[in-house]
Coordinates of C-alpha atoms and ligand atoms in Angstrom, one line a residue:
X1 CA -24.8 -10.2 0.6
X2 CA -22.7 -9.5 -2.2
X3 CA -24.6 -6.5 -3.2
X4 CA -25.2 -7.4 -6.6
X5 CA -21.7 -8.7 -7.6
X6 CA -20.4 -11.5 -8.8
X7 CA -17.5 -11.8 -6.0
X8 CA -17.1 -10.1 -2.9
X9 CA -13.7 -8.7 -4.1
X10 CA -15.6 -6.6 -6.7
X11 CA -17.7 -5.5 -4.0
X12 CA -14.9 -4.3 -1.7
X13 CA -13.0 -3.1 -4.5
X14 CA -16.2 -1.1 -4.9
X15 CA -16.8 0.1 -1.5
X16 CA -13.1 1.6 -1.2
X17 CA -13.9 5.3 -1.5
X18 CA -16.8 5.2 1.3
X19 CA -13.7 2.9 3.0
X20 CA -11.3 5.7 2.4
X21 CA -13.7 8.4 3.5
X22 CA -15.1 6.2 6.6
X23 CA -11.0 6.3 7.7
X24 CA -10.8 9.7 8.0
X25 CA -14.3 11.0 9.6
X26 CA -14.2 12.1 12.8
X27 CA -10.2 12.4 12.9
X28 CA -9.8 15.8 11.3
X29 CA -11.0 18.8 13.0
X30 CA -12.8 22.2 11.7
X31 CA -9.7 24.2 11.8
X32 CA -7.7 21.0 9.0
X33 CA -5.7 19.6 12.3
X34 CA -6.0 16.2 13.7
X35 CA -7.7 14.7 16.1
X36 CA -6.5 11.3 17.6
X37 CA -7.5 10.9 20.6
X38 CA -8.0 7.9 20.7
X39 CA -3.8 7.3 20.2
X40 CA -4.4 6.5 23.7
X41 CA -0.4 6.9 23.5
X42 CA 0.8 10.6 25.5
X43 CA 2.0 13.3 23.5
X44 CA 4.8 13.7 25.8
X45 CA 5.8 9.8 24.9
X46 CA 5.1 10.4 21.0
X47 CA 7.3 13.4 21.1
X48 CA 10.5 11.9 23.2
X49 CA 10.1 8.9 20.3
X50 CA 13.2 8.2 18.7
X51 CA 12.7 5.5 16.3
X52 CA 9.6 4.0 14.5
X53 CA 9.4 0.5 13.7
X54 CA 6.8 -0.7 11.7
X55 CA 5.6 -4.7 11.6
X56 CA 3.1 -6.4 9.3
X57 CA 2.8 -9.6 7.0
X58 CA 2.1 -9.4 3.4
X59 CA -0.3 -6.6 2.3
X60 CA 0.2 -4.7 4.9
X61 CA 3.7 -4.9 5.1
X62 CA 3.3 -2.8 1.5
X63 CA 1.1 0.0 3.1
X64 CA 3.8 -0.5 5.7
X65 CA 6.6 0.3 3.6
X66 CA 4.8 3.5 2.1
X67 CA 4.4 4.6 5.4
X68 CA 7.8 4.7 6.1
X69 CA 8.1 7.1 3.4
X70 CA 5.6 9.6 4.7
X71 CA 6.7 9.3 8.3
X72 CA 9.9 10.1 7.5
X73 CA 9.0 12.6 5.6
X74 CA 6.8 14.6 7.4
X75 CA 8.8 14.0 11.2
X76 CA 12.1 13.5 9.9
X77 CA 12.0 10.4 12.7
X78 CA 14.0 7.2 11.6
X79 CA 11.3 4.5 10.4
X80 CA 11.7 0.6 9.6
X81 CA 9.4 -1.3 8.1
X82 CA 10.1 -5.1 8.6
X83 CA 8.1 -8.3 7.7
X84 CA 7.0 -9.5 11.3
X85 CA 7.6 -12.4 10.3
X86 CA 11.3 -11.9 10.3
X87 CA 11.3 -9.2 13.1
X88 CA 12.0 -11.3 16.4
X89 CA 14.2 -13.9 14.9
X90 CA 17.0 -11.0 14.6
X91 CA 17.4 -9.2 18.0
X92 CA 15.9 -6.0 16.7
X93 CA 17.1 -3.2 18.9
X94 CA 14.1 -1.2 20.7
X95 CA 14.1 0.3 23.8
X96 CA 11.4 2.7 25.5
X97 CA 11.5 5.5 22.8
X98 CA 11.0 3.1 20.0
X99 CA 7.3 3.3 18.5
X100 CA 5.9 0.1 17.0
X101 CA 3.6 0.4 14.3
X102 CA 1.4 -2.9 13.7
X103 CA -0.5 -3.4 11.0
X104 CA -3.4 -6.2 10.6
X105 CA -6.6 -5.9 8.9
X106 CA -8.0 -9.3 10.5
X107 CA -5.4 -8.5 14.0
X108 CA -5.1 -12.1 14.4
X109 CA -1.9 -12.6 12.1
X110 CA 0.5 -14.7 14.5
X111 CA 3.6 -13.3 12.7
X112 CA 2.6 -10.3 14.1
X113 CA 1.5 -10.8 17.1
X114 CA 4.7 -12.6 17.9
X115 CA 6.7 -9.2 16.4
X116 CA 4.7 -6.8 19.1
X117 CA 4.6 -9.2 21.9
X118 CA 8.4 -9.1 21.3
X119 CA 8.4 -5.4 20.8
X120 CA 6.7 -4.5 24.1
X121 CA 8.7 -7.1 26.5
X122 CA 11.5 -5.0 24.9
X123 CA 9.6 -1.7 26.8
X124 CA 8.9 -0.4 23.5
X125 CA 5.2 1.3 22.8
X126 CA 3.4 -0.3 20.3
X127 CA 0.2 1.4 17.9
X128 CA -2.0 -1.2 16.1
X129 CA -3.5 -0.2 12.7
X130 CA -6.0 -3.1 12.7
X131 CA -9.5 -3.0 10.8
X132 CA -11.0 -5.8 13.2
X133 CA -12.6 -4.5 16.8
X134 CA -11.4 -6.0 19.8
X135 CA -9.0 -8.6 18.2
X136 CA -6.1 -9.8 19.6
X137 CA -3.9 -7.4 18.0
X138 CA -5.1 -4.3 19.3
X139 CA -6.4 -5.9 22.9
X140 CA -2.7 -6.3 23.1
X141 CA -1.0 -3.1 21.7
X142 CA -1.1 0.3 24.1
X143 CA -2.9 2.2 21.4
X144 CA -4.8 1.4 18.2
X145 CA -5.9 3.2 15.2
X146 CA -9.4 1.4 13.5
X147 CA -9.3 1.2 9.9
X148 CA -13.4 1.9 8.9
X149 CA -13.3 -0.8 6.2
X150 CA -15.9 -2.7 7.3
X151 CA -15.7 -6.2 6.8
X152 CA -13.2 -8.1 4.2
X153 CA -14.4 -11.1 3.2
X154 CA -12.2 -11.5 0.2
X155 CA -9.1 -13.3 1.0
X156 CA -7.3 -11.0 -1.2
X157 CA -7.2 -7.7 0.6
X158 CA -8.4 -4.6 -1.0
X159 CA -10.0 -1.5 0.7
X160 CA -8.4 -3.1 4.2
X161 CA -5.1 -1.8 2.2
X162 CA -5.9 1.2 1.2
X163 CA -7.7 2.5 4.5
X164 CA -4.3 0.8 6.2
X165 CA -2.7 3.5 4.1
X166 CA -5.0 6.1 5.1
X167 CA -4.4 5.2 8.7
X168 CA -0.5 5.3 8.4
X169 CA -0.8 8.6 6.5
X170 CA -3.1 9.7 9.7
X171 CA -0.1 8.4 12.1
X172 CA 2.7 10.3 10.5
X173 CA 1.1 13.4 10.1
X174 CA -0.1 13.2 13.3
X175 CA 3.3 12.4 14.6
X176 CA 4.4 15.4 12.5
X177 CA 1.6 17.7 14.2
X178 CA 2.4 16.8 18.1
X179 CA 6.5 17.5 17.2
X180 CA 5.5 20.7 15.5
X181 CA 8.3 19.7 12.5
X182 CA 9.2 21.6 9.7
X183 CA 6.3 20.6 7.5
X184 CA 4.2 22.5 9.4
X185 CA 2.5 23.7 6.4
X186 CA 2.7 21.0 3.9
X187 CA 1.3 18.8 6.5
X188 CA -1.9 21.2 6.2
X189 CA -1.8 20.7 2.6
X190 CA -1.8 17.0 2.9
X191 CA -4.9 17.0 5.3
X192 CA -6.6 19.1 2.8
X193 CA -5.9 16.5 -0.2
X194 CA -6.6 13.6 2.1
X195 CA -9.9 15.3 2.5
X196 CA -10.6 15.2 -1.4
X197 CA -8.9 11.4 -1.9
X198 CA -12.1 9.3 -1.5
X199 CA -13.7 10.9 -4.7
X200 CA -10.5 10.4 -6.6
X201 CA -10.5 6.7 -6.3
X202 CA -14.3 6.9 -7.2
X203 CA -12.3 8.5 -10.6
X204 CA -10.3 5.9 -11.0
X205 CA -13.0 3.0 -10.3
X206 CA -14.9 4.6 -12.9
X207 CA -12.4 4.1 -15.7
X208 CA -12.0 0.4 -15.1
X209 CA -13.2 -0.9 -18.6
X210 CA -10.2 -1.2 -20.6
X211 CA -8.0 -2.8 -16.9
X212 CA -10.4 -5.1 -17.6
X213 CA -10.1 -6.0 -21.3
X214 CA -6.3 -5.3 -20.8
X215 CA -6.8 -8.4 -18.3
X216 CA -8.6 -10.4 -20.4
X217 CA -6.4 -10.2 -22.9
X218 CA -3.3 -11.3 -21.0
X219 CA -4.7 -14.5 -19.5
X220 CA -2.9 -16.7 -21.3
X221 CA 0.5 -15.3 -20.5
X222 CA 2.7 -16.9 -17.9
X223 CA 4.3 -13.9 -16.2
X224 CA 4.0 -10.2 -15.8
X225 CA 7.0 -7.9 -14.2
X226 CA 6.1 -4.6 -12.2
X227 CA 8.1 -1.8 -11.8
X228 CA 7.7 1.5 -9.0
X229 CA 9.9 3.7 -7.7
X230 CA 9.6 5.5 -4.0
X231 CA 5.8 4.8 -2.8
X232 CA 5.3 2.9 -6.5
X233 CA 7.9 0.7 -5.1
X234 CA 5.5 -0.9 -3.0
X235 CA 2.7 -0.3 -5.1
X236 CA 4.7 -2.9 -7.4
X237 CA 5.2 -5.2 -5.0
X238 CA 1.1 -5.2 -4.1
X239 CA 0.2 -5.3 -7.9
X240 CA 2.6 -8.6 -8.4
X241 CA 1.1 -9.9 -4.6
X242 CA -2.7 -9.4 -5.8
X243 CA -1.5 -11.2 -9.3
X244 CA 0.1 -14.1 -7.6
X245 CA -2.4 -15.2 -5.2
X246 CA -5.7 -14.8 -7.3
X247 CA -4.5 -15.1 -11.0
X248 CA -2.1 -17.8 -9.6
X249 CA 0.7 -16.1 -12.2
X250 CA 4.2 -15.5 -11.9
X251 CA 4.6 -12.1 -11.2
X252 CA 7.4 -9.9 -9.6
X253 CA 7.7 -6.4 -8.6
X254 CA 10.7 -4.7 -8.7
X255 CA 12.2 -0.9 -8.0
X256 CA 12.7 0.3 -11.4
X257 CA 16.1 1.8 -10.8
X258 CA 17.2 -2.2 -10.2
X259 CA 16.4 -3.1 -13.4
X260 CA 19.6 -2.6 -14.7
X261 CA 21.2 -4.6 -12.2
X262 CA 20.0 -7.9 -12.9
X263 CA 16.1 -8.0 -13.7
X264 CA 16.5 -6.2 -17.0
X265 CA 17.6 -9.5 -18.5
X266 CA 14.0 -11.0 -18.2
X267 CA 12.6 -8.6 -20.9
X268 CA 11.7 -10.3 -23.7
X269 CA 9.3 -9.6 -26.9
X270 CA 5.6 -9.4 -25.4
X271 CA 6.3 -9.5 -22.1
X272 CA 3.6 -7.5 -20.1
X273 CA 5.7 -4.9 -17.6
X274 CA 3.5 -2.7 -15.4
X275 CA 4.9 0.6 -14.8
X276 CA 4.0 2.6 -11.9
X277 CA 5.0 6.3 -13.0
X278 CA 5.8 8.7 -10.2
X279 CA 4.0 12.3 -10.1
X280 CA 6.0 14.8 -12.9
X281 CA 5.1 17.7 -10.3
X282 CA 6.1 15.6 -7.0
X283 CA 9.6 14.4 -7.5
X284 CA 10.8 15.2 -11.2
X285 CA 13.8 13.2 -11.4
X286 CA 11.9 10.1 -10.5
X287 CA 9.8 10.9 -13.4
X288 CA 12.6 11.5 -15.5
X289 CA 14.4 8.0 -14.7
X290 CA 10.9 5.8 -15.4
X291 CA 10.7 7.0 -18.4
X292 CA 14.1 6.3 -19.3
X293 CA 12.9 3.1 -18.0
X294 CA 9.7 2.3 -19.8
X295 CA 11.8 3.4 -22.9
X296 CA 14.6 0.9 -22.4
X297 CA 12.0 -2.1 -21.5
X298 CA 10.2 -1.2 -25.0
X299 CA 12.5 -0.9 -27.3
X300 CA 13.8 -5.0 -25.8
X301 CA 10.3 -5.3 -27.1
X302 CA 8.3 -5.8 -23.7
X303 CA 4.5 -4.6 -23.7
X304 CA 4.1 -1.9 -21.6
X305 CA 1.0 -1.3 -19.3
X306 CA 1.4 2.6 -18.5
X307 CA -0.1 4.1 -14.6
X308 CA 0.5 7.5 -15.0
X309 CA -1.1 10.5 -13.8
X310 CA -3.8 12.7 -15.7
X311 CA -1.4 15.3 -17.7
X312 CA 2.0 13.5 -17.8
X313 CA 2.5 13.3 -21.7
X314 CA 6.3 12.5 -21.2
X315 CA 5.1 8.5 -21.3
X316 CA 2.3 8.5 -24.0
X317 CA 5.1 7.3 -26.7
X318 CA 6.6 4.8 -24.5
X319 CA 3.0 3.5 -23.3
X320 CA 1.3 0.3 -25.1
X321 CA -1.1 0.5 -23.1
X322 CA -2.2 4.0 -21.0
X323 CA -4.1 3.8 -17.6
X324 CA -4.5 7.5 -16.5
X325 CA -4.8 8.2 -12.6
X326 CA -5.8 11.4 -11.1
X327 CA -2.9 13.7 -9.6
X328 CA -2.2 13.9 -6.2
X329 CA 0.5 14.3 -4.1
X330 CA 3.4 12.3 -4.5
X331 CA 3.3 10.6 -0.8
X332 CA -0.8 9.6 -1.4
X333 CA -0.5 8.3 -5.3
X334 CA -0.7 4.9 -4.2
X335 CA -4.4 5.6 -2.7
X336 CA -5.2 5.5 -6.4
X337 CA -2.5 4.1 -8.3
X338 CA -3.0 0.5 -6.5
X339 CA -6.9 0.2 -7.5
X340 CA -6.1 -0.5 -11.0
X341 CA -3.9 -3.1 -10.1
X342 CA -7.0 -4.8 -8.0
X343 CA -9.1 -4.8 -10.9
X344 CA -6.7 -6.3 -13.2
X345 CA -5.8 -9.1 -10.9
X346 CA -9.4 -9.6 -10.3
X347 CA -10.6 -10.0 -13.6
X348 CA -7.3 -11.9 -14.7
X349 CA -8.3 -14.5 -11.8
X350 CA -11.8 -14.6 -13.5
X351 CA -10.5 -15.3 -16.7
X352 CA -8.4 -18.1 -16.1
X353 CA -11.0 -19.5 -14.1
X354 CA -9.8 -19.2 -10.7
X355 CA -12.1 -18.7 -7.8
X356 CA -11.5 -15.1 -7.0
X357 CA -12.9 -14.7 -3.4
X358 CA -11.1 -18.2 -2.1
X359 CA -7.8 -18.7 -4.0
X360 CA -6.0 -21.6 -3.9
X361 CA -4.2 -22.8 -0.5
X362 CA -4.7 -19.3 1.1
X363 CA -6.9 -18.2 4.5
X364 CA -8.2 -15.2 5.7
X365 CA -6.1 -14.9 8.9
X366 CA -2.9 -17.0 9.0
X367 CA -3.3 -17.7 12.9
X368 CA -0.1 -19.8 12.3
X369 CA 3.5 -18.7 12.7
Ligands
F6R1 C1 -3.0 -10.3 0.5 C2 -3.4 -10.7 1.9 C3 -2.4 -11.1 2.9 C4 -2.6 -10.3 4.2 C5 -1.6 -10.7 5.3 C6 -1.7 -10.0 6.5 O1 -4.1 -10.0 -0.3 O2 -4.6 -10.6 2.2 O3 -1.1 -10.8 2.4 O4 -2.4 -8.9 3.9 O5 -1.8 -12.1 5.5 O6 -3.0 -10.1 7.1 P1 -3.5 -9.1 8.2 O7 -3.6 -7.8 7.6 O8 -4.9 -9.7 8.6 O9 -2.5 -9.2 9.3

């Protein structure tokens, strides 16, 4: 049942561009808008919401806090992203024109359960982003959004992520559509891209070779650092997640424009630092300031490990080691900047020795608060 590989992770790090494209059939129309239906929330409610609140554990708190970026974006409504775990325990304030965003690939996760159960006795509306049919999770949200990732067996989650991302992309512009904002036509644009994303991780999986000897190469190393700005920020924090749990390392993700306030002083000669560069075309300054980065790391003698897109020769001289990505807008990069960061994890885990599909101490669904 693993298809021919060695672990079911490899297998559903595999299957993410038919996960990706599964996400979006049947939700965007002939004429490029959306169709969501089955938001079995009223466009009148969507378009009196004031707030959006988004709840999730672990991975999917990080497609959570990218999604926070595109809604925002695209609706210009106030978004949160919190850990449900903490949510309740701190008198959030929600009221009937606050949106609740859940997401849960297995929609068993008591944390956030707990959060939305909370949420809705508050009279807020609550849309679950779940990957598992008629879990708890969605049987107990007004409205849910499937993921089409088909089964995760893994422990460590892979294409659940990045169809939750697809999903949350699907919600904001969605959101964006029924409130007729602004973005009107860069929204258009996006759905277009969206439409071409599936065969851009199939790019990316196909240029895995050298993750994987970088990997190799590293096992013996105790800890490796990860730096993102805007949507890399979370794409960090996902890369050092993935590294914990299966390579069993010490790993930490960090926005890169913190460095300087404290982490900076962890660089040290050979240290591996994974840099998630930002689009040159999307947000310039961004650019500008990781590189800046990446060249302030290097010369204190760390070993950098380079994601950058296709084109950008601003960080070849700064880059000990280059992994190329294909371009896309700034807001969906981390559809294809994350998968690199799955491999090398993966193959890390298998080099150390470490059973990749059942790490250490860890369970599918924590059913547990
Ligand atoms: C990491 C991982 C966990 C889950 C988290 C939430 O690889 O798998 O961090 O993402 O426990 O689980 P769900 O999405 O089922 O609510």
């Amino acid at each position: 049942e693993k298809g021919g590989y060695d672990y079911f992770m490899l297998k559903e790090i595999a299957e993410q561009p038919k996960a990706v494209a599964d996400t979006l059939l049947g939700r965007i129309d002939g004429s490029g808008s959306l169709s969501l239906d089955e938001v079995r929330i009223p466009v009148s409610v969507l378009r009196e919401v004031d707030k959006v609140v988004i709840v999730a554990c672990g991975t999917a708190y990080h497609a959570g806090m990218i999604a926070k970026l595109a809604i925002e974006h695209w609706t210009r409504i106030p978004c949160e992203t919190e850990l449900a775990s903490e949510f309740r325990y701190r008198d959030p304030i929600l009221d009937q024109r606050t949106l609740v965003v859940a997401i849960s690939q297995s929609g068993e996760t008591m944390d956030t359960l707990m959060a939305l159960r909370h949420a809705r006795e508050q009279g807020a509306k609550v849309l679950a982003i779940c990957n598992t049919n008629g879990s708890t999770i969605p049987r107990e949200s007004d409205a849910v959004l499937y993921t089409h990732a088909g089964p995760e067996v893994a422990v460590a989650s892979t294409k659940a992520f990045l169809t939750q991302l697809v999903a949350c992309y699907l919600v904001a512009l969605y959101l964006g559509q029924v409130r007729g904002t602004k973005w009107g036509d860069e929204i258009e644009a996006v759905i277009r891209e969206l439409s071409d994303i599936a065969a851009a991780v199939d790019t990316v999986l196909e240029t895995m070779e050298p993750v994987r000897e970088l990997a190799r190469s590293l096992a013996d190393k105790d800890t490796v650092l990860f730096l993102g700005r805007h949507v890399g920020y979370p794409v960090a924090l996902e890369g050092a997640l993935k590294l914990k749990e299966l390579a069993y390392m010490h790993a930490e993700g960090f926005a890169a424009g913190e460095l300087k306030h404290g982490p900076i002083a962890l660089i040290e000669k050979d240290l591996p630092v994974v840099v998630v560069v930002p689009s040159p075309r999307g947000r310039s300054v961004l650019h500008d300031k990781i590189v800046s980065n990446i060249q302030e790391i290097r010369a204190r003698g760390a070993r950098t490990i380079v994601i950058a897109e296709e084109g950008d020769e601003a960080v070849v001289p700064y880059a000990d080691h280059l992994i190329r990505i294909p371009a896309t807008p700034t807001l969906l990069q981390p559809l294809v900047a994350t998968v690199p960061l799955q491999v090398f994890a993966c193959e890390l885990a298998t080099a150390r020795g470490n059973e990749v599909d059942q790490p250490r101490n860890l369970a599918k669904s924590v059913t547990v608060e």
